[in-house]
PDB file of C-alpha atoms in Angstrom:
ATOM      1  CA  UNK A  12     -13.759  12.401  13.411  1.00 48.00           C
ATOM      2  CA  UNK A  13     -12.901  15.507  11.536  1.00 67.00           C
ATOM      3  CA  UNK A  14     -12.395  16.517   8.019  1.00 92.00           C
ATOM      4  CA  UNK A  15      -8.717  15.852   7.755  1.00 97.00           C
ATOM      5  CA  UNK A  16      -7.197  13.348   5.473  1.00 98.00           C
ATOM      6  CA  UNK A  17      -3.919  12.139   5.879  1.00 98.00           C
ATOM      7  CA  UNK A  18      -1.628  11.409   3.113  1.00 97.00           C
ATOM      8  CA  UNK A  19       1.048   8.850   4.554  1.00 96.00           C
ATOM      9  CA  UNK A  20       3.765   9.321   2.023  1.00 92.00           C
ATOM     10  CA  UNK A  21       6.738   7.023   0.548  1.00 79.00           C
ATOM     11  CA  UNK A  22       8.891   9.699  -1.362  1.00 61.00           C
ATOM     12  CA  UNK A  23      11.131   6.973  -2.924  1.00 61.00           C
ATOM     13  CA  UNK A  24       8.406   4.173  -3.724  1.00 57.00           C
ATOM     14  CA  UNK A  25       8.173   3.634  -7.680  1.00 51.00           C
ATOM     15  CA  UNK A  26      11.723   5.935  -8.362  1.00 57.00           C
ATOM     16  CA  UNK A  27      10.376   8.990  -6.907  1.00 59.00           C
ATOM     17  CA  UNK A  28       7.285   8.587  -8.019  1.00 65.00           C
ATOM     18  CA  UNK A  29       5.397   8.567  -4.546  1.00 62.00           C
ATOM     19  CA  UNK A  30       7.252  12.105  -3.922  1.00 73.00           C
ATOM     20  CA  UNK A  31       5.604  13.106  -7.452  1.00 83.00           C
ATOM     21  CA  UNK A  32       2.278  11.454  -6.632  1.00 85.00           C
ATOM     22  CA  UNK A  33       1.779  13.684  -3.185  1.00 90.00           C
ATOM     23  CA  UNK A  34       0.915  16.692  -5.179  1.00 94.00           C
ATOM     24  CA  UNK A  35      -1.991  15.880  -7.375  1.00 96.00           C
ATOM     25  CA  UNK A  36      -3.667  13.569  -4.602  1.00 97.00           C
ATOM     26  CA  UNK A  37      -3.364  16.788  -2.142  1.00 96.00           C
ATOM     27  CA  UNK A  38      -4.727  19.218  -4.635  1.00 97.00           C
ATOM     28  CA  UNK A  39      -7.759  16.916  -5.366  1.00 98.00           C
ATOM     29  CA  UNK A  40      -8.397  16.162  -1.505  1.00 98.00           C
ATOM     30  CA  UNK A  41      -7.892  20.043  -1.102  1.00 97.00           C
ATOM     31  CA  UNK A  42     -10.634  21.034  -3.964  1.00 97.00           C
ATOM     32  CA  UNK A  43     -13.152  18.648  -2.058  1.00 97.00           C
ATOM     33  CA  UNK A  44     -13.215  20.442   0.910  1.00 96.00           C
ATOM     34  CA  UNK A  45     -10.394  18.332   3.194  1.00 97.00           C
ATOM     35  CA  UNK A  46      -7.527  19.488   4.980  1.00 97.00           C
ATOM     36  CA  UNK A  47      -4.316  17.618   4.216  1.00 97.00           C
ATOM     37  CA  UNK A  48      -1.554  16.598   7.006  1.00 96.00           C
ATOM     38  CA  UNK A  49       1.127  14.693   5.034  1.00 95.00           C
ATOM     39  CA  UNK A  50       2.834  12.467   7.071  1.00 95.00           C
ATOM     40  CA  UNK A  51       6.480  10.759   6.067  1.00 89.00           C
ATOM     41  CA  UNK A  52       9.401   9.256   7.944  1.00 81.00           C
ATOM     42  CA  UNK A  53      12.518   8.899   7.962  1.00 80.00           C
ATOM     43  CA  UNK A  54      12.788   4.978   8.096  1.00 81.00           C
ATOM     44  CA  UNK A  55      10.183   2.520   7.725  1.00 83.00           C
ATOM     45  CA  UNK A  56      10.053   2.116  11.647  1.00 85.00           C
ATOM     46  CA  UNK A  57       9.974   6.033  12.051  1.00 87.00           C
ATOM     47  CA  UNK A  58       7.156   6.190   9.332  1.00 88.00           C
ATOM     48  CA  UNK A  59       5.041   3.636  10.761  1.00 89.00           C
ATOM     49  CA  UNK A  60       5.579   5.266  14.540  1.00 92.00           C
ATOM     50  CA  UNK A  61       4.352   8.966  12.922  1.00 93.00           C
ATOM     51  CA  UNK A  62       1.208   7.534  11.370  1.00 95.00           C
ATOM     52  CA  UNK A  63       0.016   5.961  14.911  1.00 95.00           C
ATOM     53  CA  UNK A  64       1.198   9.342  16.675  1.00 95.00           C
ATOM     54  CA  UNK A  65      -1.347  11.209  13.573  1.00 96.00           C
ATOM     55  CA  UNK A  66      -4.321   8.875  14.307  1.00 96.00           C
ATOM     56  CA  UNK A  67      -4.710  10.812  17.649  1.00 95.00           C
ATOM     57  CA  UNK A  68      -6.302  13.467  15.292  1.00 93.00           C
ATOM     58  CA  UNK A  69      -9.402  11.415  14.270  1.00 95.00           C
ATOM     59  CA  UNK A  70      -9.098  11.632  10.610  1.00 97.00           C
ATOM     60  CA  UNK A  71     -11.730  10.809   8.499  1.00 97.00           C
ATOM     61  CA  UNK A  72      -9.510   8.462   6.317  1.00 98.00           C
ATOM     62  CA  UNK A  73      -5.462   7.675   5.500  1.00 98.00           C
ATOM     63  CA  UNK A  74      -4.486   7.578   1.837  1.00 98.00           C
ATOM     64  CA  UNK A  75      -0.957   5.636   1.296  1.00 97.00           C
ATOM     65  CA  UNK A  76       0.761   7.130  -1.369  1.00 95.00           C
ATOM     66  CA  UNK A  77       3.240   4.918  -2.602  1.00 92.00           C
ATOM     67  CA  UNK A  78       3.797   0.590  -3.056  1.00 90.00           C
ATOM     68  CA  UNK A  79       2.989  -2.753  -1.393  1.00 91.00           C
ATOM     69  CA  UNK A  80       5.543  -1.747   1.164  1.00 90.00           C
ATOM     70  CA  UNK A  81       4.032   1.575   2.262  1.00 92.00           C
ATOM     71  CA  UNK A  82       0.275   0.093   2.187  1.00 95.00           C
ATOM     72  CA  UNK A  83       1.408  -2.790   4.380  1.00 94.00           C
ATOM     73  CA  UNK A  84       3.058  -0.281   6.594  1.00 94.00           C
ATOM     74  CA  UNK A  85      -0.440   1.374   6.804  1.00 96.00           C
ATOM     75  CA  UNK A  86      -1.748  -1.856   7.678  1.00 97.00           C
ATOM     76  CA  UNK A  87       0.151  -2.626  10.770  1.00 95.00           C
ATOM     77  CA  UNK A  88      -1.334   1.110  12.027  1.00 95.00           C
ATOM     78  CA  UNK A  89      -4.726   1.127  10.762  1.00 97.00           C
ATOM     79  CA  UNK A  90      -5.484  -2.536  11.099  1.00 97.00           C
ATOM     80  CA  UNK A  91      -8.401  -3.099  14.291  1.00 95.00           C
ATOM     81  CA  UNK A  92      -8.626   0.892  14.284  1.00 96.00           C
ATOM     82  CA  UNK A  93     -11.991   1.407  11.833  1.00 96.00           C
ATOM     83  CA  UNK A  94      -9.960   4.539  10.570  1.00 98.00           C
ATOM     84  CA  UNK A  95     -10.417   3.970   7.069  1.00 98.00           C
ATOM     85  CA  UNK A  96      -7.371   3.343   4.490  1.00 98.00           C
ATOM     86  CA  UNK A  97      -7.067   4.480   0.923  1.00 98.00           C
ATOM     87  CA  UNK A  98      -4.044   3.719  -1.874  1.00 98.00           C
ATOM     88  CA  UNK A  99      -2.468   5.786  -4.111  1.00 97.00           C
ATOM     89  CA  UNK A 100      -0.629   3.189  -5.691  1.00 95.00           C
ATOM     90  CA  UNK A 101       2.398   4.790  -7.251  1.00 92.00           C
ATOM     91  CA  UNK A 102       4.747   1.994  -6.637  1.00 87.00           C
ATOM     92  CA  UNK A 103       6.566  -1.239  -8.637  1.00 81.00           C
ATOM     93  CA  UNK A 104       4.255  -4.090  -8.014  1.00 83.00           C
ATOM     94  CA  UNK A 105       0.923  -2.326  -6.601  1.00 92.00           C
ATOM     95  CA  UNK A 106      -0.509  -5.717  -5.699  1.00 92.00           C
ATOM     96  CA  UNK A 107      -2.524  -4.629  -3.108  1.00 96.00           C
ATOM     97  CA  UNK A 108      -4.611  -1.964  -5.098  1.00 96.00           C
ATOM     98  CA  UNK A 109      -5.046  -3.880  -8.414  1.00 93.00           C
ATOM     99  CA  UNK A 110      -6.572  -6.902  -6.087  1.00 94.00           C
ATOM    100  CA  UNK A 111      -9.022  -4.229  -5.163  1.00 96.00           C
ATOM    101  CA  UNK A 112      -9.842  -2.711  -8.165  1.00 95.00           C
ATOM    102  CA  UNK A 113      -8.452   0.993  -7.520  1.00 97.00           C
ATOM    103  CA  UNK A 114      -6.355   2.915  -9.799  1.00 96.00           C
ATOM    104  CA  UNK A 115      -3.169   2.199 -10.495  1.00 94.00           C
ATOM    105  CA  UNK A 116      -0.284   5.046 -11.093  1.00 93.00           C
ATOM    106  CA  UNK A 117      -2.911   7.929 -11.586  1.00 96.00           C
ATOM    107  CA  UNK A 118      -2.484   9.920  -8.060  1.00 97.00           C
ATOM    108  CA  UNK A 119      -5.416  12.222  -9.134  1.00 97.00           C
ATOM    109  CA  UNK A 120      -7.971   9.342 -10.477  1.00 98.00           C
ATOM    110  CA  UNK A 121      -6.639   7.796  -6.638  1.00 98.00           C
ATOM    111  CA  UNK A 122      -7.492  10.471  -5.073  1.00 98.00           C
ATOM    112  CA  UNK A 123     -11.173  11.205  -6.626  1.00 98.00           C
ATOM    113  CA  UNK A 124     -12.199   8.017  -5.925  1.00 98.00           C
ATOM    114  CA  UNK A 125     -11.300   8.313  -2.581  1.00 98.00           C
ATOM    115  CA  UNK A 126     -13.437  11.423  -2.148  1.00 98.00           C
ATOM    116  CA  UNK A 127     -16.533   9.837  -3.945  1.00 97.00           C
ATOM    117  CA  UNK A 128     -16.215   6.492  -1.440  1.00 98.00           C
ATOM    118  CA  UNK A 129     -15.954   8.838   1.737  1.00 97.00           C
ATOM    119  CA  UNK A 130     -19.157  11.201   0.685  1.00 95.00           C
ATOM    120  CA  UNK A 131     -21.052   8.219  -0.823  1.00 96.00           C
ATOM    121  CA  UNK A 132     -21.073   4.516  -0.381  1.00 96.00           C
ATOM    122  CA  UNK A 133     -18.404   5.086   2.437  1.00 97.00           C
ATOM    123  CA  UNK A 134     -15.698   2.415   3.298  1.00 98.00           C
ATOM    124  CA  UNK A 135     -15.481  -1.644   2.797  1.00 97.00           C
ATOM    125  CA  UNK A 136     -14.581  -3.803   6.256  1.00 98.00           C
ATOM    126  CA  UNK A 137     -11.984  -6.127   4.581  1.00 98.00           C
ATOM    127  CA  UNK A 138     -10.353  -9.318   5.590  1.00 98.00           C
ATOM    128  CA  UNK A 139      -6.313  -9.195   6.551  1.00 98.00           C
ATOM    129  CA  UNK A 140      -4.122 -11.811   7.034  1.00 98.00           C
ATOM    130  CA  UNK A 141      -2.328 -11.933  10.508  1.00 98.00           C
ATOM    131  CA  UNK A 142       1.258 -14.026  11.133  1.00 97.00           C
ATOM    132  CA  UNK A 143       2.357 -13.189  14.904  1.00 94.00           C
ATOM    133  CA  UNK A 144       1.906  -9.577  14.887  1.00 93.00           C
ATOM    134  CA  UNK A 145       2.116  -9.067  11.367  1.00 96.00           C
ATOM    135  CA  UNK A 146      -0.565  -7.834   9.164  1.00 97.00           C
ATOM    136  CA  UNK A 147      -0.812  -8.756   5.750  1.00 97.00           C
ATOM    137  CA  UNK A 148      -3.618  -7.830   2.906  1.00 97.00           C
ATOM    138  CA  UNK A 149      -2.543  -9.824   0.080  1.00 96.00           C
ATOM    139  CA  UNK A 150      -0.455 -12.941  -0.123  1.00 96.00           C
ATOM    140  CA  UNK A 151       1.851 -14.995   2.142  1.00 97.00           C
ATOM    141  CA  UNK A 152       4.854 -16.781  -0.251  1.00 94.00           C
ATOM    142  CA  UNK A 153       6.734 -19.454   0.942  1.00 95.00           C
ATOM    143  CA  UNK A 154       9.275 -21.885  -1.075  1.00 92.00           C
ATOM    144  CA  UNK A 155      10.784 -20.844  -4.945  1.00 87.00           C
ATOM    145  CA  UNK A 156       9.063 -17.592  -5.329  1.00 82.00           C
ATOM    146  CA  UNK A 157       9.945 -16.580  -1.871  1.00 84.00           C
ATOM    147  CA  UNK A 158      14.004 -17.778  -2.611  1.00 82.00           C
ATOM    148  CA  UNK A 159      13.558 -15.336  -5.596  1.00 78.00           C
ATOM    149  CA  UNK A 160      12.885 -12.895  -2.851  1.00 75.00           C
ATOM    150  CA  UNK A 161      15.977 -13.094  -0.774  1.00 73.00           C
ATOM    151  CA  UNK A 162      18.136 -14.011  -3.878  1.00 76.00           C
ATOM    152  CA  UNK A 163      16.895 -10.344  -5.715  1.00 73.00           C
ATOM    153  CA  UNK A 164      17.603  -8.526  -2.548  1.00 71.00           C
ATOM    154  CA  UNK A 165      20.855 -10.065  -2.122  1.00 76.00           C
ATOM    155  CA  UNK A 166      21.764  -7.942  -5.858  1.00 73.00           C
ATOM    156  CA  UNK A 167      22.765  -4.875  -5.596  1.00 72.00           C
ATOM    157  CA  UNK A 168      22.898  -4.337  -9.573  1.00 71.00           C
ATOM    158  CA  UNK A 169      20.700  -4.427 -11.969  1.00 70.00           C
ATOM    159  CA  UNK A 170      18.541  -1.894 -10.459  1.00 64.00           C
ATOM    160  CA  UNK A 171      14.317  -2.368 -10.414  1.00 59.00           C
ATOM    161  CA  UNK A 172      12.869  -5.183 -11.641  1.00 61.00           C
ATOM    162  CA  UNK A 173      14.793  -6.910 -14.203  1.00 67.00           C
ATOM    163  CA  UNK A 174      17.349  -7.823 -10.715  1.00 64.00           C
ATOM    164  CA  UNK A 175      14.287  -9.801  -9.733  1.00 66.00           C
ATOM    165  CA  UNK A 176      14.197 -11.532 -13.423  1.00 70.00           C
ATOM    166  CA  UNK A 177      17.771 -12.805 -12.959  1.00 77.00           C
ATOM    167  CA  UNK A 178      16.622 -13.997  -9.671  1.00 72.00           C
ATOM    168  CA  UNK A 179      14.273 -16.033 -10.969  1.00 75.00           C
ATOM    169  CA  UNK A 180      16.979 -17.768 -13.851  1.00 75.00           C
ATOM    170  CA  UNK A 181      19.433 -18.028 -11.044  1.00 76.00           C
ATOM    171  CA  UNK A 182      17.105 -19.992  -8.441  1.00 73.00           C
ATOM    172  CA  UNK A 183      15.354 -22.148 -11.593  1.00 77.00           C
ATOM    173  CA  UNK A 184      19.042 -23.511 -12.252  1.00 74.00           C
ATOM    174  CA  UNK A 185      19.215 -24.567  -8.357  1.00 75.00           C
ATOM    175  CA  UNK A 186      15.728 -25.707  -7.903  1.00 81.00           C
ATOM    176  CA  UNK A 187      14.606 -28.258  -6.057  1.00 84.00           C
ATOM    177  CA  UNK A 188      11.501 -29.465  -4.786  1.00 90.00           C
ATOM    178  CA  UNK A 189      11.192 -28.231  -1.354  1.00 93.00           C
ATOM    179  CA  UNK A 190       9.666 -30.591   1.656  1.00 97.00           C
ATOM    180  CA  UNK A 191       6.729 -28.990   3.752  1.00 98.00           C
ATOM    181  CA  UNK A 192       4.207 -29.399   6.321  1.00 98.00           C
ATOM    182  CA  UNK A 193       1.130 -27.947   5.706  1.00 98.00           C
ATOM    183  CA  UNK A 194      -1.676 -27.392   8.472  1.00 98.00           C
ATOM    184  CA  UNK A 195      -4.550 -26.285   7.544  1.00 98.00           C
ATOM    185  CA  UNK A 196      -7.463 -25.056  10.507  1.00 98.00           C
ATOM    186  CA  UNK A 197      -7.491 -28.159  13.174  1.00 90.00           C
ATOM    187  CA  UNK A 198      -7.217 -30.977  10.415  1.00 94.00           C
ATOM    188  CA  UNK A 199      -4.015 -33.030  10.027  1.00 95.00           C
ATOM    189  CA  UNK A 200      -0.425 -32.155   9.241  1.00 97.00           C
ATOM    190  CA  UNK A 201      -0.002 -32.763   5.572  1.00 97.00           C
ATOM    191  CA  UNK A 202       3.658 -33.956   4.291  1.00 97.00           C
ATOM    192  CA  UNK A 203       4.483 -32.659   0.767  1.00 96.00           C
ATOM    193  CA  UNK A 204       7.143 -32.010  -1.568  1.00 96.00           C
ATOM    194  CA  UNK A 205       6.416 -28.669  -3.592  1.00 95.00           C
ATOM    195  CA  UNK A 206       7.628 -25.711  -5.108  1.00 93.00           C
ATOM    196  CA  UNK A 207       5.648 -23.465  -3.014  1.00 94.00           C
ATOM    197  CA  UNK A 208       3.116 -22.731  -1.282  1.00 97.00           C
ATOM    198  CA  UNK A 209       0.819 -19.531  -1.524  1.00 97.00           C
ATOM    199  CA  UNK A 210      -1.760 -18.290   1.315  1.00 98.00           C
ATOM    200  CA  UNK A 211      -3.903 -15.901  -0.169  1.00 98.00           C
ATOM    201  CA  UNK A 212      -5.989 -12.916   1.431  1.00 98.00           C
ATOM    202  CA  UNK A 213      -5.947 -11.373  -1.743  1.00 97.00           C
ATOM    203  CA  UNK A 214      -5.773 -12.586  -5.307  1.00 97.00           C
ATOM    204  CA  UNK A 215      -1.734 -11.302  -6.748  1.00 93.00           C
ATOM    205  CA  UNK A 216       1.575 -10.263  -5.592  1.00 89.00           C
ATOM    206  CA  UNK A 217       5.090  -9.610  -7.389  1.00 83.00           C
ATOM    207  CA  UNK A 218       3.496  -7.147  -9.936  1.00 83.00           C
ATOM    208  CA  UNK A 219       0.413  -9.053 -11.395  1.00 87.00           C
ATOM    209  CA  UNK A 220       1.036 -12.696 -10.331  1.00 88.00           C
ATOM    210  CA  UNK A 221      -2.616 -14.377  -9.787  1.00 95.00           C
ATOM    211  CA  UNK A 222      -0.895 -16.879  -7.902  1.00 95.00           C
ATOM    212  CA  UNK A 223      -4.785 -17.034  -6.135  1.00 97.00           C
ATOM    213  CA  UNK A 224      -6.663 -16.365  -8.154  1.00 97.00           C
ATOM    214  CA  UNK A 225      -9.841 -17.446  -6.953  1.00 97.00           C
ATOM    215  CA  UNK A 226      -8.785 -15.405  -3.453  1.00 98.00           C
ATOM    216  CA  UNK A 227     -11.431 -13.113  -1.785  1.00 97.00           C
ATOM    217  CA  UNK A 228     -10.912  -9.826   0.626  1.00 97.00           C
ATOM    218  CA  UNK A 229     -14.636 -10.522   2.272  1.00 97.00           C
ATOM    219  CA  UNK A 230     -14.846 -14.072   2.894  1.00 97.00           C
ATOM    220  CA  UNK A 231     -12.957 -14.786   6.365  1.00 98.00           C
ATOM    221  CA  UNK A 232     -10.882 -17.453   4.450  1.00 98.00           C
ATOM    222  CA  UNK A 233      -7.643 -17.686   2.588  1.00 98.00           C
ATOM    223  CA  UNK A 234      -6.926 -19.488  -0.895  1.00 98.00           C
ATOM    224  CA  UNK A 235      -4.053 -22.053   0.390  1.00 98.00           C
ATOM    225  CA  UNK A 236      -2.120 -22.462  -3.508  1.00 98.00           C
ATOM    226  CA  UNK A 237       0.226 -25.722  -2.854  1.00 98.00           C
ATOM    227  CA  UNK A 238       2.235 -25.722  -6.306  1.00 95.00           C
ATOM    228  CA  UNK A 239       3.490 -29.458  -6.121  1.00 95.00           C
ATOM    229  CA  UNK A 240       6.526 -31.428  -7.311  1.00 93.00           C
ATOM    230  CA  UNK A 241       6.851 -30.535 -11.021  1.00 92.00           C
ATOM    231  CA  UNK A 242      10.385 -30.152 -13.360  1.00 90.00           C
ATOM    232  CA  UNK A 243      12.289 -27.337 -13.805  1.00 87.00           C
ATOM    233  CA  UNK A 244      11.016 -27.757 -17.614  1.00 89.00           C
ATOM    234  CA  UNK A 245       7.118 -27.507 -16.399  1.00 90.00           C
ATOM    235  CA  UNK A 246       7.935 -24.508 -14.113  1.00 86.00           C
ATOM    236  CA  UNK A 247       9.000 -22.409 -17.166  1.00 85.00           C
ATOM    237  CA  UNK A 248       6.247 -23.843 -19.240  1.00 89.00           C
ATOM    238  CA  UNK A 249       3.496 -23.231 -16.742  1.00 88.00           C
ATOM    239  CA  UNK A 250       4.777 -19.868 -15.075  1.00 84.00           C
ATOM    240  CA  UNK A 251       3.147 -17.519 -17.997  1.00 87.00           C
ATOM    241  CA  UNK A 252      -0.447 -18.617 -16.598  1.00 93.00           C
ATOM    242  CA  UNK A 253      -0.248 -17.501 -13.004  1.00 91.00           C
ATOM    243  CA  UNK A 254      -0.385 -13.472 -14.974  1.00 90.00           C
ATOM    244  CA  UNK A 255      -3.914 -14.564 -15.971  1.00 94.00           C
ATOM    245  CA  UNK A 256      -4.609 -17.047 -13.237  1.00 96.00           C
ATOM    246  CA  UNK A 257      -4.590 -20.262 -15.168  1.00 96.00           C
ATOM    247  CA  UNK A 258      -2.269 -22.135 -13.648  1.00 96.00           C
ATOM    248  CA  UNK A 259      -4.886 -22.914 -11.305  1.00 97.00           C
ATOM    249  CA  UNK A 260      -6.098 -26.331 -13.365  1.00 96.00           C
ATOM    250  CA  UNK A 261      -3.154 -27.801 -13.528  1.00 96.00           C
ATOM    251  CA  UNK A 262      -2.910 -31.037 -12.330  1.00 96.00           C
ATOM    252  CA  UNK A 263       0.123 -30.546  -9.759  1.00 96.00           C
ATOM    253  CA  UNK A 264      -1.912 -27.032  -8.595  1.00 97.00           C
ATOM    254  CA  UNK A 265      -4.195 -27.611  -5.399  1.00 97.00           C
ATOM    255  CA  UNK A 266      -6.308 -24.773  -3.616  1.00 98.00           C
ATOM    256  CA  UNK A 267      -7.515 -25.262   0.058  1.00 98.00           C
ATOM    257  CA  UNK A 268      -9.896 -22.975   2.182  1.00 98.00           C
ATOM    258  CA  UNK A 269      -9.176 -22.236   5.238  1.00 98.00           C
ATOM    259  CA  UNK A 270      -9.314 -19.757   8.334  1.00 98.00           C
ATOM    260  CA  UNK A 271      -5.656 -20.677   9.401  1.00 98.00           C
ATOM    261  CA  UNK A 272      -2.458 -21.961   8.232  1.00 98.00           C
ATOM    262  CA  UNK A 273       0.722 -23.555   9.696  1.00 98.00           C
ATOM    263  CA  UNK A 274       3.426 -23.601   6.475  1.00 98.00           C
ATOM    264  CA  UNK A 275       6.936 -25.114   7.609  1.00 98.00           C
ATOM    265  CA  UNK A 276      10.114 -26.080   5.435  1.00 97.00           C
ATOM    266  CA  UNK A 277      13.393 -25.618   6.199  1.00 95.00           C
ATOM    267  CA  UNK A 278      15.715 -23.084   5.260  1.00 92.00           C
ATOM    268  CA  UNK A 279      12.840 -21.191   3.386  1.00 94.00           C
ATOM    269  CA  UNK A 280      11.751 -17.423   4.367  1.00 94.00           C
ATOM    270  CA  UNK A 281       7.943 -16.369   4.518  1.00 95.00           C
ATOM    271  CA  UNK A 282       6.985 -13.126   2.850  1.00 93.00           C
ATOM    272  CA  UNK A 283       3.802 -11.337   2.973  1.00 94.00           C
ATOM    273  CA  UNK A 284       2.826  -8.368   0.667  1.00 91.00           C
ATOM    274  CA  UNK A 285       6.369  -8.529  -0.493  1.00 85.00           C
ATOM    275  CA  UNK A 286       8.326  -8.304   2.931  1.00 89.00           C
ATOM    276  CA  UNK A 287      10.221 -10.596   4.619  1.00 92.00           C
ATOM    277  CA  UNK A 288       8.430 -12.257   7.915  1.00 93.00           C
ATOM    278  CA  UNK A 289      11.025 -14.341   8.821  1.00 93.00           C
ATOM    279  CA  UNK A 290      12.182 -18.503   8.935  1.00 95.00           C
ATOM    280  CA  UNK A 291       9.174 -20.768   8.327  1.00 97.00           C
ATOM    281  CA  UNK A 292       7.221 -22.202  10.511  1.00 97.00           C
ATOM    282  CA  UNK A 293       4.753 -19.438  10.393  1.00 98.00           C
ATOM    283  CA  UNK A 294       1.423 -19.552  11.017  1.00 98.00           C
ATOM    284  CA  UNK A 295      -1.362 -16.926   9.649  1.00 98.00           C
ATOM    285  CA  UNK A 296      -4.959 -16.191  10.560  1.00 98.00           C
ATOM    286  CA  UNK A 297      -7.608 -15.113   8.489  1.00 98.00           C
ATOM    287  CA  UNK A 298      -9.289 -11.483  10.367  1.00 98.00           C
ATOM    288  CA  UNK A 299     -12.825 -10.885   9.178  1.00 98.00           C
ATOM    289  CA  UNK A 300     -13.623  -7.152   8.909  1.00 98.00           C
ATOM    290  CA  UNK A 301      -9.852  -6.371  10.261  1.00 98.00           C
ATOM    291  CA  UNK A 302      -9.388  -2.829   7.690  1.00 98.00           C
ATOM    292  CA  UNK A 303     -11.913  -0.411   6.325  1.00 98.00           C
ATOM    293  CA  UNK A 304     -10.785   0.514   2.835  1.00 98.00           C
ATOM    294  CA  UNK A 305     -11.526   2.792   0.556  1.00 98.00           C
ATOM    295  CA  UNK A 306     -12.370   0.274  -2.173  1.00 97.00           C
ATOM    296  CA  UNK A 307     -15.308  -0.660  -4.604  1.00 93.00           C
TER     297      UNK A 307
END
């Protein structure tokens, strides 16, 4: 291991604000004592192929400067490795790093904390969440948040997040409950009509939703949300809670436990830490230990 630190860098994550973010983080990793190798790509592919290609060096850690997306790209390098991962969470949503506790849009606070973990405590082994060869830290969607998904990145305009807003009118006018089967470790296939259905490695995704709440990064198990078969009218009603994680006592809300999930439906598209995995079924694993991050 050596004392380089590698700053694995989404220029366009948050507006430009990853691009921005690089500076300060490098100038506080540079004060400690670290050399900085920045690596970026040209594509998300070409990104993810120059970070494995980098971890031939042996640094002692790999900060992701950017969003959800760039930390999850981290993941699918770093993930089994023991090289340990850091966020500088510049991005939209940030999911990933307020589940953890770490700062959020303050590239030098990112940065310092970083350098305090490495020469003190040193890093957390974390749980990820693994569907096929996917790696995923915070939450697997599946069913009317998800169809907000594909419906926002259908729009080309309005820019940011209010596209993702409209979504969300546009797919509560069409709803419909949506029929899945649920497995849950080796117990029986459960039949159920929901709105969705939530497996959670972490506690929030889409930019502060506590969809689980109760969800914990060190426990080998995922919160399993099942949202059942409630109106349009109670969906808008209850929504509000999931920013504070209330929704969770509602009668049509269940929460299961478990080291692996099977989540099928037709015509409904998983995504994990924001990014599309592909046409339910899917099945996801709970890793033990899988990431060592740079995290309180």
């Amino acid at each position: 291991m050596t004392s380089e630190i590698i700053l694995f860098v989404n220029p366009t994550a948050g507006r430009g604000r990853g691009a921005r973010a690089a500076l300060p983080a490098s100038r506080v990793l540079r004060d400690a004592g670290y050399r900085v190798r920045t690596v970026l790509g040209t594509d998300a592919d070409d990104a993810a192929g120059r970070l494995r290609d980098a971890l031939a060096s042996r640094p002692a850690a790999v900060l992701a400067v950017g969003g959800d997306g760039l930390a999850g790209l981290a993941l699918q390098a770093l993930a089994g490795t023991g090289t340990p991962l850091g966020l500088v969470a510049v991005g939209t949503g940030n999911d990933f790093a307020r589940t953890l506790g770490l700062p959020v849009r303050d590239p030098e606070a990112a940065a310092r904390f970083a350098v305090r973990t490495l020469e003190g405590p040193g890093p957390r082994p974390l749980d990820l969440g693994q569907a096929g060869d996917r790696w995923f830290g915070t939450v697997l969607a599946a069913g009317f948040d998800s169809r907000v998904n594909d419906r926002g990145n259908r729009m080309r305009l309005p820019a940011g997040r209010f596209k993702y807003d409209l979504a969300i009118l546009a797919e509560l006018a069409a709803f419909r409950p949506v029929p899945f089967k649920l497995a849950l470790d080796d117990g029986p296939v459960l039949d159920l009509d929901a709105t969705l259905v939530a497996v959670g490695n972490g506690t929030s995704y889409g930019g502060g939703l506590r969809m689980c709440a109760g969800a914990r990064l060190d426990d080998g198990l995922f919160d399993v949300v099942v949202v059942g078969e409630v109106s349009r009218a109670e969906l808008v009603r209850v929504f509000p809670k999931v920013y504070k994680g209330t929704h969770l006592s509602h009668p049509a809300v269940t929460v299961h436990r478990a080291r692996s999930v099977t989540v099928e439906a037709p015509d409904i598209t998983g995504y994990a830490d924001g990014e599309p995995l592909g046409a339910l079924p899917l099945t996801a694993r709970c890793v033990p230990g899988a990431v060592r991050m740079l995290a309180p």
